[in-house]
Tab-separated table of C-alpha atoms and ligand atoms in Angstrom:
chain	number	residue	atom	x	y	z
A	85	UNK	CA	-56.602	-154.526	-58.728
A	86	UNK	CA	-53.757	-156.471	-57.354
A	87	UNK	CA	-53.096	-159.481	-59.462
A	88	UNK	CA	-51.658	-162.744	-57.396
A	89	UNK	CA	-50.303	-166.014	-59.677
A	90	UNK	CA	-50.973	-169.196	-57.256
A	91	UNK	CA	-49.561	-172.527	-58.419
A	92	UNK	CA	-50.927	-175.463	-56.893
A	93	UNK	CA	-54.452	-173.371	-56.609
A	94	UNK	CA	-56.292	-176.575	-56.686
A	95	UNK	CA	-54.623	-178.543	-53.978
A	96	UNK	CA	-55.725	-178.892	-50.326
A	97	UNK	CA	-53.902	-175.501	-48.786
A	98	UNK	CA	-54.000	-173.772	-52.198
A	99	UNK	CA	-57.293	-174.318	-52.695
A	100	UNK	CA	-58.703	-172.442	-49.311
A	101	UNK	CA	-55.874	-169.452	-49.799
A	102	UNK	CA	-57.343	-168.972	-53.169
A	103	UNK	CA	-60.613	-168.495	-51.789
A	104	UNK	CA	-59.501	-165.785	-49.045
A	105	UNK	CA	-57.912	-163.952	-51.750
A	106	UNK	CA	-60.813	-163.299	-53.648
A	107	UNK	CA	-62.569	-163.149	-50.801
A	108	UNK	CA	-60.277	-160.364	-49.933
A	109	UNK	CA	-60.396	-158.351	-53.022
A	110	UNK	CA	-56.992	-159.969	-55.029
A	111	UNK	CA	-57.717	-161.163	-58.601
A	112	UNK	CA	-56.293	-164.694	-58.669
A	113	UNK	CA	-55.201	-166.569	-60.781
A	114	UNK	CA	-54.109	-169.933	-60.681
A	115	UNK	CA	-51.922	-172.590	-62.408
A	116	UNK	CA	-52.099	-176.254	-61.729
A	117	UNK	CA	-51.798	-179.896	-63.387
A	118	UNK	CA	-53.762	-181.282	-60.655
A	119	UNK	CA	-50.818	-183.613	-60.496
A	120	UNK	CA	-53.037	-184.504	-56.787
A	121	UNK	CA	-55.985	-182.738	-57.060
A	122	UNK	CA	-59.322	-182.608	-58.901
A	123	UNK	CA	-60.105	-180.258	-62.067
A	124	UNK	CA	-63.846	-179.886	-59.824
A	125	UNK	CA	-62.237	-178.183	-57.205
A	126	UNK	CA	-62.124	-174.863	-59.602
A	127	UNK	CA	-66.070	-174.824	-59.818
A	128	UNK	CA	-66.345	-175.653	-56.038
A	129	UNK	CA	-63.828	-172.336	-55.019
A	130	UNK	CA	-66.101	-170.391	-58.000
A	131	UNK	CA	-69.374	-171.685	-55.973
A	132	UNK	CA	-67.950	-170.527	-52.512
A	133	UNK	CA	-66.362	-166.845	-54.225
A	134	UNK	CA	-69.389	-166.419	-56.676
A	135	UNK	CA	-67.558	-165.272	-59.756
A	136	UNK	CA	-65.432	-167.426	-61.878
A	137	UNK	CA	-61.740	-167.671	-61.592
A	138	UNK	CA	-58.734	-167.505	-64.262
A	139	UNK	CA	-56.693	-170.693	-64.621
A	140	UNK	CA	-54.377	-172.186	-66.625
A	141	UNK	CA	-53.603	-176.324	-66.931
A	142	UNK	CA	-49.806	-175.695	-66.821
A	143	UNK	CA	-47.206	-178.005	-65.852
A	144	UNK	CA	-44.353	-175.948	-63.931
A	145	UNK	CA	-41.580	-178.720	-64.899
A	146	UNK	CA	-42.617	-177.341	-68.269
A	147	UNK	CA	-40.128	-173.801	-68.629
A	148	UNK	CA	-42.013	-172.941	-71.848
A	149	UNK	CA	-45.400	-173.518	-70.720
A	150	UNK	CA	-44.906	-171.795	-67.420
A	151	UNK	CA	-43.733	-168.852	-69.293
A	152	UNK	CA	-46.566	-168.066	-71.252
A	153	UNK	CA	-48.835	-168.061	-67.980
A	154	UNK	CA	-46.314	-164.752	-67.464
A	155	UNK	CA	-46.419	-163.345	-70.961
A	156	UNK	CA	-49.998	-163.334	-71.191
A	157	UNK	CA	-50.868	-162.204	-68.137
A	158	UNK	CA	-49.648	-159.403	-65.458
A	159	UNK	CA	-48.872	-160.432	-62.135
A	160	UNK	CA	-47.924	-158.556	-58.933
A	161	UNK	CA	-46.896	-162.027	-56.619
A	162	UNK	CA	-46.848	-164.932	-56.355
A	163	UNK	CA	-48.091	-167.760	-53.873
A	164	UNK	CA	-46.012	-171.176	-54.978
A	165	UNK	CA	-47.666	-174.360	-53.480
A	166	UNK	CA	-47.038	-176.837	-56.781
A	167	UNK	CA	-45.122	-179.814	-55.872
A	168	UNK	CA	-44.764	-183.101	-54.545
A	169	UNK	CA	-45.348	-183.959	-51.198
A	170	UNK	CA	-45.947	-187.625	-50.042
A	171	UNK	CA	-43.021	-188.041	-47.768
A	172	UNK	CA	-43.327	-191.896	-48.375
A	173	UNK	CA	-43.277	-191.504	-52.373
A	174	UNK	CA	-39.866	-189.904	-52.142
A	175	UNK	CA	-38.373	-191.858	-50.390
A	176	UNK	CA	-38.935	-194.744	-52.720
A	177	UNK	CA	-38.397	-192.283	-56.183
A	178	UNK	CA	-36.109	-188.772	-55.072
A	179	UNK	CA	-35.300	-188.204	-58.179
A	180	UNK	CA	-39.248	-187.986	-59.028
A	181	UNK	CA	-39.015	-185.362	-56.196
A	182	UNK	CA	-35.584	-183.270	-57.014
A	183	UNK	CA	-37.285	-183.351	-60.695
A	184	UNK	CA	-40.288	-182.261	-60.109
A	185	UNK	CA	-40.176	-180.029	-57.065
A	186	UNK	CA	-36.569	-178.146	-57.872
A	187	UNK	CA	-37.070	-177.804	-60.992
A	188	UNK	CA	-40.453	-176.166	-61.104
A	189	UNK	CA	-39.211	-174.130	-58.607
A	190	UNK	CA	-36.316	-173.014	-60.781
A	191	UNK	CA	-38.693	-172.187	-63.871
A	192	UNK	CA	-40.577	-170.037	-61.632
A	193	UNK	CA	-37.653	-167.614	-60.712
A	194	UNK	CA	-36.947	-167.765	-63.849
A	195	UNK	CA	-39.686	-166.789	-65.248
A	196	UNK	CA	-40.925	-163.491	-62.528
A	197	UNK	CA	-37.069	-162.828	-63.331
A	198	UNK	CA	-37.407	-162.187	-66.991
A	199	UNK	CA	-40.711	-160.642	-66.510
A	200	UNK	CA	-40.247	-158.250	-63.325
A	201	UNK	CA	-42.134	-160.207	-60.490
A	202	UNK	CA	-40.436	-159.505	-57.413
A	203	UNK	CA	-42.849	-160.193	-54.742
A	204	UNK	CA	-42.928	-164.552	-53.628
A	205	UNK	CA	-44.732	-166.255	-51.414
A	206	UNK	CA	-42.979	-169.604	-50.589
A	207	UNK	CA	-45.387	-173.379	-48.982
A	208	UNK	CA	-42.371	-174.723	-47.055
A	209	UNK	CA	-42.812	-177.035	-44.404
A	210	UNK	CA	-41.708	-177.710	-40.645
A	211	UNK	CA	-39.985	-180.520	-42.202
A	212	UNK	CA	-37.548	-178.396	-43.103
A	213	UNK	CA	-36.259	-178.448	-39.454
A	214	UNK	CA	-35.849	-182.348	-39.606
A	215	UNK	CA	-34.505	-184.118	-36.749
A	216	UNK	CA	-34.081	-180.542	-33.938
A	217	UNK	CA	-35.175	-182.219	-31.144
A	218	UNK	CA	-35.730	-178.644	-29.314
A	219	UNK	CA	-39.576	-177.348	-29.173
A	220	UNK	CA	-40.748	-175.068	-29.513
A	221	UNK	CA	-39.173	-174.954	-32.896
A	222	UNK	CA	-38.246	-171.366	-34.023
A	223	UNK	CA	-37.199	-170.287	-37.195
A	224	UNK	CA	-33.746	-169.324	-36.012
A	225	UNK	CA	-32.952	-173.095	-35.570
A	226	UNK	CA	-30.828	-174.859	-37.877
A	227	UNK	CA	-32.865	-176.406	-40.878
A	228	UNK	CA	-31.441	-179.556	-42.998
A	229	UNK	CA	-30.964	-182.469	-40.643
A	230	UNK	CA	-34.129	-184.208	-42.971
A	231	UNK	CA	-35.214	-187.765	-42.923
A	232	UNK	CA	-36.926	-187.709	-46.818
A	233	UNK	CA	-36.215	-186.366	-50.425
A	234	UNK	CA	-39.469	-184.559	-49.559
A	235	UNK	CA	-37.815	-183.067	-46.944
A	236	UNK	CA	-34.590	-182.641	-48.377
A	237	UNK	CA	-36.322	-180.904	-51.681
A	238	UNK	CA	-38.364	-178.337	-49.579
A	239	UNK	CA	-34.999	-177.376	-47.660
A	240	UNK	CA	-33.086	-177.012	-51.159
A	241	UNK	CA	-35.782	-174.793	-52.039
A	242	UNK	CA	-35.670	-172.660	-49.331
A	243	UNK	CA	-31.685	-172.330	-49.906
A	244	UNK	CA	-31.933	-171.376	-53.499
A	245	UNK	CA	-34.328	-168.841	-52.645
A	246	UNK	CA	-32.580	-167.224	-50.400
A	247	UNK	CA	-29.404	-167.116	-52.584
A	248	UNK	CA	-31.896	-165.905	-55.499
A	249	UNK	CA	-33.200	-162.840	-53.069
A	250	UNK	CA	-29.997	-162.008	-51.653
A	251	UNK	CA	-28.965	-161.624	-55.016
A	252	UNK	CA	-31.639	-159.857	-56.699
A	253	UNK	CA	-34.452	-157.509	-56.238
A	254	UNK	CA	-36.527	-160.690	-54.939
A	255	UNK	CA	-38.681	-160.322	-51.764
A	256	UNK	CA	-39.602	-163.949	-50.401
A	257	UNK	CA	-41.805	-165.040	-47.521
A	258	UNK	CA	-41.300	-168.480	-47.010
A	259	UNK	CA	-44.050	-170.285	-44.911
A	260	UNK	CA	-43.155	-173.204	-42.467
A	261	UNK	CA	-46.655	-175.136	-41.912
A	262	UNK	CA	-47.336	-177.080	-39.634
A	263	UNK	CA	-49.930	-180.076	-39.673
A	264	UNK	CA	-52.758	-178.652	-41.519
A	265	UNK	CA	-56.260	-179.985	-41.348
A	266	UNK	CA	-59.859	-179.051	-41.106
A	267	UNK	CA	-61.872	-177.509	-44.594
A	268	UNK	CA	-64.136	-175.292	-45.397
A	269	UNK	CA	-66.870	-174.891	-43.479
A	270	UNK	CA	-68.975	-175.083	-46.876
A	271	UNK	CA	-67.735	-178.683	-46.793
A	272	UNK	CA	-66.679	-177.736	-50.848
A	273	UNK	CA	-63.349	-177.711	-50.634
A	274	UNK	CA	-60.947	-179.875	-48.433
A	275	UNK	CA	-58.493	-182.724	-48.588
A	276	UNK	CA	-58.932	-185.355	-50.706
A	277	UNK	CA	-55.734	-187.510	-51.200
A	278	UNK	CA	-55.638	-189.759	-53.928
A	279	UNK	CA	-55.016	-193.312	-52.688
A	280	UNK	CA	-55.021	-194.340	-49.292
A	281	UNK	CA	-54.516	-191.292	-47.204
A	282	UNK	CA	-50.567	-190.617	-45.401
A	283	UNK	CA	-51.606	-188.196	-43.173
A	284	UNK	CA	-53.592	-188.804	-39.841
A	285	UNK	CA	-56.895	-186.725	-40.159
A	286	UNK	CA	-57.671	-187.782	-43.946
A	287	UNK	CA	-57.174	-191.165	-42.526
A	288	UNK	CA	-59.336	-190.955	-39.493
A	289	UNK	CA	-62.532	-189.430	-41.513
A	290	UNK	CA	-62.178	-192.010	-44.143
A	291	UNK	CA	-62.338	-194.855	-41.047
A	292	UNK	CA	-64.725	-192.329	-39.797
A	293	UNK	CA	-67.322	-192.770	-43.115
A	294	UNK	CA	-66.306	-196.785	-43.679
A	295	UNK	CA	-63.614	-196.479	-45.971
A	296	UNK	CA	-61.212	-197.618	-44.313
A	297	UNK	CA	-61.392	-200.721	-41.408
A	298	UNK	CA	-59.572	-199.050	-38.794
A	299	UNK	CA	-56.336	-196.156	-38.212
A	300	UNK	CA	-53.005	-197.143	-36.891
A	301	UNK	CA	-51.838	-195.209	-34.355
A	302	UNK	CA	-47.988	-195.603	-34.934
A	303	UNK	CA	-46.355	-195.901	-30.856
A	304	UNK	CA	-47.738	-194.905	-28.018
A	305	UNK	CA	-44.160	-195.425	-26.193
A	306	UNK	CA	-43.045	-192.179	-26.740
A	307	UNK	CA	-41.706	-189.728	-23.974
A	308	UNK	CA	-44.943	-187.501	-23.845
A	309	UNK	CA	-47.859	-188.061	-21.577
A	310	UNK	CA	-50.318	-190.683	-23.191
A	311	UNK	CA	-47.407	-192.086	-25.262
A	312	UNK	CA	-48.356	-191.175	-28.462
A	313	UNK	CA	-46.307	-188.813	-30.740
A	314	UNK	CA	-47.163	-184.952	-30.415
A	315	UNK	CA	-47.863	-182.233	-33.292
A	316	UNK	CA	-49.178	-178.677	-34.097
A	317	UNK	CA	-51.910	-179.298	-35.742
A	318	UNK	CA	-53.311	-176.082	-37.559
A	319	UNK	CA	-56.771	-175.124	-38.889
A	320	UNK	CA	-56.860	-174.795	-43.027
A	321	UNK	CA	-58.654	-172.082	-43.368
A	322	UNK	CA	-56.330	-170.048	-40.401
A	323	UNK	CA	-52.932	-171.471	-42.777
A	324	UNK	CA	-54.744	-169.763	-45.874
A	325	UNK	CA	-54.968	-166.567	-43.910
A	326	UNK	CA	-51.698	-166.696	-42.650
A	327	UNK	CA	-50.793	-166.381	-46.991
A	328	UNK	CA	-53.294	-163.448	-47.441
A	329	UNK	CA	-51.123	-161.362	-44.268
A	330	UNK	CA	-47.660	-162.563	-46.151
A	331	UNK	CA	-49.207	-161.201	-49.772
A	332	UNK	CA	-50.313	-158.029	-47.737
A	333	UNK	CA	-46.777	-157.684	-46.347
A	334	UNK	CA	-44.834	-158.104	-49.278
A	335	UNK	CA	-46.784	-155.531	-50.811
A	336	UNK	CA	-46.450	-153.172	-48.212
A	337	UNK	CA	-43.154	-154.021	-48.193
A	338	UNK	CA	-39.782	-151.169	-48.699
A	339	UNK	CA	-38.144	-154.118	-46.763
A	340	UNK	CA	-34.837	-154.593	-46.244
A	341	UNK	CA	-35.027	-158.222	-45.491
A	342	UNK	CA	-35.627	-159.976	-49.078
A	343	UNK	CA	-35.694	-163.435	-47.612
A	344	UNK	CA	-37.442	-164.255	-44.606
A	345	UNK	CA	-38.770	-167.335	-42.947
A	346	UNK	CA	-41.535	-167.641	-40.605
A	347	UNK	CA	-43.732	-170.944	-39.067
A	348	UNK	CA	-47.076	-171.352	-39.375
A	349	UNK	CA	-48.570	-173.283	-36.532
A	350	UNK	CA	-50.850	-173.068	-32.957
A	351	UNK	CA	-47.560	-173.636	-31.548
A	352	UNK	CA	-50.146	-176.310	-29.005
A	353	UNK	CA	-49.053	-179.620	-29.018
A	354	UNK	CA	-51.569	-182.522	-29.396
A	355	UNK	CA	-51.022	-186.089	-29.483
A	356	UNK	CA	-52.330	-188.557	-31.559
A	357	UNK	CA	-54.680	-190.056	-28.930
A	358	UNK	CA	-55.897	-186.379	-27.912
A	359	UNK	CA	-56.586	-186.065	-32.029
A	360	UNK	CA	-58.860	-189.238	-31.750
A	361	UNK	CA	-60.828	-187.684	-28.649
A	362	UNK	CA	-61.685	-184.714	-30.371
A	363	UNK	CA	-62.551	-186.480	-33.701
A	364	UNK	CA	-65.004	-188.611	-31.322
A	365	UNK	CA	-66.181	-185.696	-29.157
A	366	UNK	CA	-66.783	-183.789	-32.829
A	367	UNK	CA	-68.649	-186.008	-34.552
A	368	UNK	CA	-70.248	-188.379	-31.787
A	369	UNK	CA	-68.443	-191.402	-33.229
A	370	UNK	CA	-66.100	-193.708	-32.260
A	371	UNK	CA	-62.695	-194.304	-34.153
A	372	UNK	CA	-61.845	-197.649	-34.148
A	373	UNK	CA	-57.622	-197.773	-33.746
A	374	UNK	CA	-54.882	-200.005	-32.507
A	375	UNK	CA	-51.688	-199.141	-31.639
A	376	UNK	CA	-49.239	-200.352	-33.698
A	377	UNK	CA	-44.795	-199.890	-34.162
A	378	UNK	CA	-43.526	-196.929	-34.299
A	379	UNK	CA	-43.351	-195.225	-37.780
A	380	UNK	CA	-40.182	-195.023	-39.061
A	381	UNK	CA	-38.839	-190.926	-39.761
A	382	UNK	CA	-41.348	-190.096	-37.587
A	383	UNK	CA	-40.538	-187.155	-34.670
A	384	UNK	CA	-41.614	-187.623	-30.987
A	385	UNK	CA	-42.828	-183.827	-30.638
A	386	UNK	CA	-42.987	-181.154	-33.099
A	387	UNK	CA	-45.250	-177.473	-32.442
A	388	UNK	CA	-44.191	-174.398	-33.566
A	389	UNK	CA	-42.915	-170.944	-31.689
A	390	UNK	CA	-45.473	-168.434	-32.951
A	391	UNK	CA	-43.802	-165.098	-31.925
A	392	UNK	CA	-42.569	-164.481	-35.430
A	393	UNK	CA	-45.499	-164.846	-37.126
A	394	UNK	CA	-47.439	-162.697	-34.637
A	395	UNK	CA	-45.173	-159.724	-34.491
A	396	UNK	CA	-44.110	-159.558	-38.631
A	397	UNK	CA	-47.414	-161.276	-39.598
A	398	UNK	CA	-50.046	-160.047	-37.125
A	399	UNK	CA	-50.980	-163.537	-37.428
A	400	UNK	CA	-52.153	-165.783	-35.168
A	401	UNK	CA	-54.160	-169.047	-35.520
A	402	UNK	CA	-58.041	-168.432	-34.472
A	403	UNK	CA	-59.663	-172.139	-35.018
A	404	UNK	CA	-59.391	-174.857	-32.678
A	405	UNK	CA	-58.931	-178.507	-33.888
A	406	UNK	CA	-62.741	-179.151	-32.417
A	407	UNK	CA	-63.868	-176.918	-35.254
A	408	UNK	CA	-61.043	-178.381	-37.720
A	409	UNK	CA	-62.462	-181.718	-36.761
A	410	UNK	CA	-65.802	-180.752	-37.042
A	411	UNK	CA	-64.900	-179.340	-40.612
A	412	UNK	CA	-62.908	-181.964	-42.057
A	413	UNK	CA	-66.088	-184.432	-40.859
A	414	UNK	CA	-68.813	-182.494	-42.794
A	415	UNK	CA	-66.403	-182.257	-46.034
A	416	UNK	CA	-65.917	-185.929	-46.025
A	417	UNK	CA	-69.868	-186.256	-45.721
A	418	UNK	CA	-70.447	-183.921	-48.145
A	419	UNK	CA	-67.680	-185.542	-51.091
A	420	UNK	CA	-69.349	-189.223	-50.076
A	421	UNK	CA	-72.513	-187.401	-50.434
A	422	UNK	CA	-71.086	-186.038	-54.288
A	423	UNK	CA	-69.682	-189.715	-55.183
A	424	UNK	CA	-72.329	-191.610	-54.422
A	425	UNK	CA	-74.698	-189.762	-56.460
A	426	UNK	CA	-72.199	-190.151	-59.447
A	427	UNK	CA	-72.394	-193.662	-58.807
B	544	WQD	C1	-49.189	-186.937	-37.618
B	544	WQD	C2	-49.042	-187.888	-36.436
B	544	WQD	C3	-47.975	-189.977	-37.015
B	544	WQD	C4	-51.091	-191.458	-39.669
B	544	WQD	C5	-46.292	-184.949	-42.505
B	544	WQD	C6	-45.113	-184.514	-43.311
B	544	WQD	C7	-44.923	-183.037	-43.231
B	544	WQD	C8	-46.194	-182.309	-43.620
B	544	WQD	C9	-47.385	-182.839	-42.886
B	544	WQD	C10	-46.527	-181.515	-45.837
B	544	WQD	C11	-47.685	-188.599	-36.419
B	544	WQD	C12	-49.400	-190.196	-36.576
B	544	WQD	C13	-50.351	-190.679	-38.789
B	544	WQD	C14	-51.654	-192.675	-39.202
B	544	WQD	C15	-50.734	-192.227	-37.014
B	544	WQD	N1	-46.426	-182.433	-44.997
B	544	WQD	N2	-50.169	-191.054	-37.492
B	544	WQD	N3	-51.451	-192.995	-37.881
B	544	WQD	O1	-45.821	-186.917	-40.149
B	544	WQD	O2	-46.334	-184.908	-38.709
B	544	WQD	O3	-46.090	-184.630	-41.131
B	544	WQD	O4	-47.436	-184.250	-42.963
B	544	WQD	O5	-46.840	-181.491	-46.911
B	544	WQD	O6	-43.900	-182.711	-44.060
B	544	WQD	O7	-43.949	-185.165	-42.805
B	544	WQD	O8	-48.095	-185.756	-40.283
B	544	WQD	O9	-50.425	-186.496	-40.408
B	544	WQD	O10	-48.621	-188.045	-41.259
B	544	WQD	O11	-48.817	-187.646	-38.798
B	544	WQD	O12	-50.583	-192.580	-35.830
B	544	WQD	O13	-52.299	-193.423	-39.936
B	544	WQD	O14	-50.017	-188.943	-36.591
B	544	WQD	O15	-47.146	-190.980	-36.518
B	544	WQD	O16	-47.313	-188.725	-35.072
B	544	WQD	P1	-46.503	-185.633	-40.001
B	544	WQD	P2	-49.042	-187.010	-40.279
């Protein structure tokens, strides 16, 4: 039995890689604060694997608690997804961010250091590439031209792991993602921001189910076709498996190249407006929107090149955003359905 340490196991893209582990034959087990998630999404992934998963309430900031995760259990990898990640948060508290998200990074090295785990999987973010105006974006581009501490923390990341496995016996795959959406198709598990919602398809369901009045859609005087800004948007459930084929690598692995960097995306382009559309065609209801300025930070286009991740990966992205939409619709139904019967 291969045993895989995921931190973060209860957020939105650790939650559904979780699941495809087990699903896959790994013994997981996961660490979390649920700093932004919910302690029910453990029974929810136990519902959807049948069996029950091992867990520990650990916050990574914390270098003594995080170390007793490793001295009391055995791990072969691990998947790191805890951190911060509201791009508008940071920018009003980076040192909240460098805190949290360096630091628990740094405990975690430290840690598979002292007790031999050599195999990482890294959540970085297409952030990372900031301000490149060139798409498709490939992983050979320069990265660090960010626009947020969020930004800026995920890049330092990347650079101290790559000085870390350069330096050591450390393998690391870091992951660029793209714009993840969609859920489950159990509608269990899925993305469920607390407070009003940053991100565009968390928005639109929650205007979708009467939450919210009504989604901004920020310019539509862009340089692209319709106007509206452009992004890869990728299926959940297709990012989780792109984790399970970068765990399945690094164990394969006599690799020479310790640190390696590879996207995560469609590498399609879709605009804002198009993203309404489908929501509509999806679910057979309207989204109710004006067009409003321009957010600020925000990139005209952004998709991904994909070669990479094809030929080291064997991945490639299966799920179209009709069936992400269609997903991410019957999980909010189904968590309205939950809360109003708490009520
Ligand atoms: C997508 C498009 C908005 C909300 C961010 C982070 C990135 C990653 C994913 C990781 C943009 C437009 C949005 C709304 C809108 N995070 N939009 N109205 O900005 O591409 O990426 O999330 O953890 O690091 O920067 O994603 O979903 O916020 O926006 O018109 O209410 O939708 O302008 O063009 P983004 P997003």
């Amino acid at each position: 039995m291969v045993n895989i340490l995921i931190t973060g196991g209860t957020g939105y893209i650790g939650s559904h890689t979780a699941v495809l582990l087990c699903e896959a034959g790994y013994n997981v087990h996961i660490a979390d604060n649920f700093a932004n998630s919910d302690p029910g999404v453990l029974n929810r992934i136990e519902q959807i694997i049948g069996k029950s998963i091992h867990f520990s309430e650990v916050d990574l900031t914390s270098s003594e608690d995080l170390d007793l995760v490793f001295k009391n259990n055995t791990f072969d990898a691990v998947i790191h997804f805890a951190g911060l990640k509201s791009v508008g948060e940071s920018i009003k508290e980076p040192l909240k961010y460098y805190n949290n998200n360096i630091s628990s990074t740094m405990n975690l090295l430290n840690s598979m250091h002292k007790h031999n785990v050599d195999k990482l999987v890294f959540s970085s973010s297409a952030t990372v590439y900031g301000e490149c105006k060139i798409v498709p974006l490939e992983e050979t581009f320069p990265i660090g031209q960010t626009t947020n501490p969020y930004a800026t923390s995920k890049f330092m990341q990347e650079l101290i792991l790559r000085d870390v496995a350069f330096a050591s016996n450390l393998n690391v795959v870091t992951l660029r993602y793209f714009n993840p959406i969609g859920a489950h198709t159990s509608g269990l598990i899925g993305e469920n921001p607390k407070g009003i919602p940053n991100n565009l398809c968390p928005y639109i369901t929650q205007v979708l189910s009467g939450k919210l009045e009504m989604l901004s859609v920020f310019g539509d005087d862009y340089e692209t076709d319709d106007g509206s800004a452009i992004r890869d948007y990728i299926h959940v459930v297709d990012l989780a498996n792109g984790h399970l084929k970068a765990i399945e690598k690094l164990l394969q692995t006599n690799s020479s190249t310790s640190y390696n960097a590879i996207n995560l995306g469609r590498g399609i382009g879709v605009s804002v407006l198009e993203m309404i559309k489908t929501f509509e065609n999806a679910t057979g209801r309207k989204v109710p929107y004006r067009v409003t300025s321009r957010r600020q930070g925000d990139l005209p286009v952004s998709y991904a090149a994909t070669d990479k991740a094809l030929n080291e990966l064997d991945f490639k992205a299966e799920r179209s955003i009709e069936q992400a939409c269609r997903d991410s619709w019957n999980y909010q139904e189904e968590f309205n359905k939950t809360s109003a019967s708490k009520e």
